Amino acid sequence: MNAFSSHPGGALAGRTALITGASAGIGEAFARLLAAEGASLLLVARREDRLLALANELEQAHGIRAEVFAVDLSRPEAASDIVAAATRMHLTIDVLVNNAGFAAATGFLNSEWSALNAEIQVMMTAVTELMFRFSPGMKARGFGRIINLASLAAFAPTAPSMLYTGIKSYVLNVSQAVDMELKPFGVHVTALCPGFTWSEFHDVQGTRALTSKLPGFMWHDAATVARLGLAAVMAGRPVCVPGAFNKTVAFTSRLFPERLRYVMGKAGKMVE
Ligand SMILES: NC(=O)c1ccc[n+]([C@@H]2O[C@H](COP(=O)([O-])OP(=O)(O)OC[C@H]3O[C@@H](n4cnc5c(N)ncnc54)[C@H](OP(=O)(O)O)[C@@H]3O)[C@@H](O)[C@H]2O)c1
């Protein structure tokens, strides 16, 4: 039996979920959770070997269909390639988890434009285009669930990761706006805003040594984040901030005057 349904097939039996960034961390946790809920999967990321191993494992464990599509989401045509792949595989996407992402830890003018542009493509353009491409079908069928990975960082800017916090604010805002439009048609959109979460994120960012000094209560595991995010979208909650500590940070940061948020952001050393 599972968290959302009273029937053994799972709340999402017969549905198909597309998960970007399924080769690690929170995306992999979503794949495990959705497979356990009975959903078939289309797993997307660059590391095809990891996707294939996960797809194979989940097919055997849950008797679902799991397909993979390896793509670099920083390529402008990535979203349309994913749509074409889903069509070729005869997959009807009912659940979309826009999860792939990363944060650079270099300053604005120290960065190459290609690196900044990759952040925008992966976490803004691809997120928006995949919603745009898959939500008409969801609306027509009267069922859709979309989870977009924002972050606790969406609630305030920080200097060291200048694009990341702005990008995640966009994801937080646009998710709510699209939810307002689509909810009457049975399509729920949730911005999932985790704080520090155990995954490969801080290794990729190069901030593992710094972040590992943070106290345990500030951290969640990826499975918990995925479980809370899925519960939120199933319940039709447009914003999900996992955990009491993160909820307090999100709430209080909104109470601070703009000037104070600026000063705190400037002093900030890392993001999640
Ligand atoms: N961990 C945290 O503390 C934290 C907190 C708040 C929000 N988040 C957000 O949660 C999401 C998932 O992060 P995570 O913590 O699970 O990080 P992670 O363990 O590093 O996983 C990131 C995933 O994104 C994929 N990805 C990155 N760049 C890609 C690209 N150009 N094309 C295709 N796929 C790409 C990676 O796959 P490949 O490398 O195989 O392509 C990987 O599967 C991100 O959007 C992140 O911003 C994380």
PDB file of C-alpha atoms and ligand atoms in Angstrom, residues 20-28 44-48 50-51 71-75 98-103 118 122-123 149-153 164 168 192-202 204 219 222 271-272, ligand 1:
ATOM      1  CA  THR A  20      14.151  15.533 -15.811  1.00  0.00           C
ATOM      2  CA  GLY A  21      17.387  15.164 -13.876  1.00  0.00           C
ATOM      3  CA  ALA A  22      16.481  11.578 -12.956  1.00  0.00           C
ATOM      4  CA  SER A  23      20.101  10.368 -12.898  1.00  0.00           C
ATOM      5  CA  ALA A  24      20.789  11.636  -9.356  1.00  0.00           C
ATOM      6  CA  GLY A  25      19.471  13.223  -6.176  1.00  0.00           C
ATOM      7  CA  ILE A  26      15.903  14.497  -5.991  1.00  0.00           C
ATOM      8  CA  GLY A  27      15.037  13.401  -9.541  1.00  0.00           C
ATOM      9  CA  GLU A  28      16.135   9.831  -8.839  1.00  0.00           C
ATOM     10  CA  VAL A  44      15.699  12.295 -18.749  1.00  0.00           C
ATOM     11  CA  ALA A  45      19.248  13.530 -18.014  1.00  0.00           C
ATOM     12  CA  ARG A  46      22.651  13.462 -19.716  1.00  0.00           C
ATOM     13  CA  ARG A  47      24.128  10.351 -18.028  1.00  0.00           C
ATOM     14  CA  GLU A  48      22.391   7.611 -19.974  1.00  0.00           C
ATOM     15  CA  ARG A  50      22.634   5.848 -14.848  1.00  0.00           C
ATOM     16  CA  LEU A  51      19.178   6.304 -16.391  1.00  0.00           C
ATOM     17  CA  VAL A  71      19.686  14.831 -23.568  1.00  0.00           C
ATOM     18  CA  ASP A  72      21.538  17.961 -22.529  1.00  0.00           C
ATOM     19  CA  LEU A  73      18.810  20.384 -21.440  1.00  0.00           C
ATOM     20  CA  SER A  74      21.091  23.353 -22.043  1.00  0.00           C
ATOM     21  CA  ARG A  75      20.577  22.793 -25.787  1.00  0.00           C
ATOM     22  CA  ASN A  98      10.866  19.601 -13.996  1.00  0.00           C
ATOM     23  CA  ASN A  99      13.740  18.818 -11.699  1.00  0.00           C
ATOM     24  CA  ALA A 100      17.081  19.068 -13.545  1.00  0.00           C
ATOM     25  CA  GLY A 101      19.249  21.865 -12.246  1.00  0.00           C
ATOM     26  CA  PHE A 102      22.532  23.068 -10.846  1.00  0.00           C
ATOM     27  CA  ALA A 103      24.049  26.229  -9.410  1.00  0.00           C
ATOM     28  CA  ALA A 118      23.126  27.000 -19.674  1.00  0.00           C
ATOM     29  CA  VAL A 122      18.099  24.198 -18.139  1.00  0.00           C
ATOM     30  CA  MET A 123      16.138  25.813 -15.290  1.00  0.00           C
ATOM     31  CA  LEU A 149      11.850  22.396  -8.630  1.00  0.00           C
ATOM     32  CA  ALA A 150      12.309  25.888  -7.272  1.00  0.00           C
ATOM     33  CA  SER A 151      14.272  26.314  -4.036  1.00  0.00           C
ATOM     34  CA  LEU A 152      14.288  28.015  -0.679  1.00  0.00           C
ATOM     35  CA  ALA A 153      16.703  30.331  -2.497  1.00  0.00           C
ATOM     36  CA  TYR A 164      20.300  30.812  -9.503  1.00  0.00           C
ATOM     37  CA  LYS A 168      14.310  29.945  -8.836  1.00  0.00           C
ATOM     38  CA  LEU A 192       8.716  22.588  -4.756  1.00  0.00           C
ATOM     39  CA  CYS A 193      11.112  24.736  -2.701  1.00  0.00           C
ATOM     40  CA  PRO A 194      13.540  22.576  -0.720  1.00  0.00           C
ATOM     41  CA  GLY A 195      16.311  23.866   1.449  1.00  0.00           C
ATOM     42  CA  PHE A 196      19.595  21.979   1.803  1.00  0.00           C
ATOM     43  CA  THR A 197      19.074  18.467   0.459  1.00  0.00           C
ATOM     44  CA  TRP A 198      21.534  15.567   0.311  1.00  0.00           C
ATOM     45  CA  SER A 199      22.302  14.935  -3.359  1.00  0.00           C
ATOM     46  CA  GLU A 200      25.150  15.646  -5.800  1.00  0.00           C
ATOM     47  CA  PHE A 201      24.110  19.300  -6.050  1.00  0.00           C
ATOM     48  CA  HIS A 202      26.791  20.769  -3.759  1.00  0.00           C
ATOM     49  CA  VAL A 204      28.643  19.855  -8.708  1.00  0.00           C
ATOM     50  CA  TRP A 219      19.176  19.072   5.787  1.00  0.00           C
ATOM     51  CA  ALA A 222      16.025  13.539  -1.345  1.00  0.00           C
ATOM     52  CA  VAL A 271      22.716  28.596  -1.763  1.00  0.00           C
ATOM     53  CA  GLU A 272      20.570  25.534  -1.918  1.00  0.00           C
TER      54      GLU A 272
HETATM   55  N1  LIG B   1      20.181  19.760  -3.268  1.00  0.00           N
HETATM   56  C1  LIG B   1      19.735  20.908  -2.792  1.00  0.00           C
HETATM   57  O1  LIG B   1      20.178  21.371  -1.702  1.00  0.00           O
HETATM   58  C2  LIG B   1      18.645  21.656  -3.521  1.00  0.00           C
HETATM   59  C3  LIG B   1      17.914  22.617  -2.803  1.00  0.00           C
HETATM   60  C4  LIG B   1      16.934  23.345  -3.457  1.00  0.00           C
HETATM   61  C5  LIG B   1      16.622  23.066  -4.778  1.00  0.00           C
HETATM   62  N2  LIG B   1      17.315  22.121  -5.442  1.00  0.00           N
HETATM   63  C6  LIG B   1      16.950  21.873  -6.852  1.00  0.00           C
HETATM   64  O2  LIG B   1      16.585  20.510  -6.999  1.00  0.00           O
HETATM   65  C7  LIG B   1      16.839  20.083  -8.334  1.00  0.00           C
HETATM   66  C8  LIG B   1      17.563  18.763  -8.320  1.00  0.00           C
HETATM   67  O3  LIG B   1      18.830  18.958  -7.729  1.00  0.00           O
HETATM   68  P1  LIG B   1      19.578  17.820  -6.905  1.00  0.00           P
HETATM   69  O4  LIG B   1      19.796  18.346  -5.549  1.00  0.00           O
HETATM   70  O5  LIG B   1      18.904  16.525  -7.054  1.00  0.00           O
HETATM   71  O6  LIG B   1      20.992  17.847  -7.667  1.00  0.00           O
HETATM   72  P2  LIG B   1      21.870  16.688  -8.321  1.00  0.00           P
HETATM   73  O7  LIG B   1      21.956  15.514  -7.425  1.00  0.00           O
HETATM   74  O8  LIG B   1      23.130  17.349  -8.756  1.00  0.00           O
HETATM   75  O9  LIG B   1      21.014  16.270  -9.615  1.00  0.00           O
HETATM   76  C9  LIG B   1      20.842  17.164 -10.673  1.00  0.00           C
HETATM   77  C10 LIG B   1      20.188  16.449 -11.849  1.00  0.00           C
HETATM   78  O10 LIG B   1      20.028  17.404 -12.922  1.00  0.00           O
HETATM   79  C11 LIG B   1      20.561  16.846 -14.103  1.00  0.00           C
HETATM   80  N3  LIG B   1      21.104  17.900 -14.974  1.00  0.00           N
HETATM   81  C12 LIG B   1      21.954  18.901 -14.639  1.00  0.00           C
HETATM   82  N4  LIG B   1      22.302  19.605 -15.727  1.00  0.00           N
HETATM   83  C13 LIG B   1      21.657  19.021 -16.775  1.00  0.00           C
HETATM   84  C14 LIG B   1      21.634  19.266 -18.168  1.00  0.00           C
HETATM   85  N5  LIG B   1      22.365  20.257 -18.730  1.00  0.00           N
HETATM   86  N6  LIG B   1      20.873  18.480 -18.952  1.00  0.00           N
HETATM   87  C15 LIG B   1      20.163  17.473 -18.420  1.00  0.00           C
HETATM   88  N7  LIG B   1      20.137  17.184 -17.107  1.00  0.00           N
HETATM   89  C16 LIG B   1      20.891  17.937 -16.296  1.00  0.00           C
HETATM   90  C17 LIG B   1      21.662  15.889 -13.635  1.00  0.00           C
HETATM   91  O11 LIG B   1      21.836  14.851 -14.585  1.00  0.00           O
HETATM   92  P3  LIG B   1      23.100  14.651 -15.548  1.00  0.00           P
HETATM   93  O12 LIG B   1      24.301  15.229 -14.865  1.00  0.00           O
HETATM   94  O13 LIG B   1      23.151  13.176 -15.729  1.00  0.00           O
HETATM   95  O14 LIG B   1      22.713  15.366 -16.800  1.00  0.00           O
HETATM   96  C18 LIG B   1      21.035  15.313 -12.374  1.00  0.00           C
HETATM   97  O15 LIG B   1      20.205  14.229 -12.691  1.00  0.00           O
HETATM   98  C19 LIG B   1      17.591  21.237  -9.013  1.00  0.00           C
HETATM   99  O16 LIG B   1      16.704  21.976  -9.819  1.00  0.00           O
HETATM  100  C20 LIG B   1      18.085  22.084  -7.843  1.00  0.00           C
HETATM  101  O17 LIG B   1      18.237  23.434  -8.203  1.00  0.00           O
HETATM  102  C21 LIG B   1      18.315  21.385  -4.853  1.00  0.00           C
END
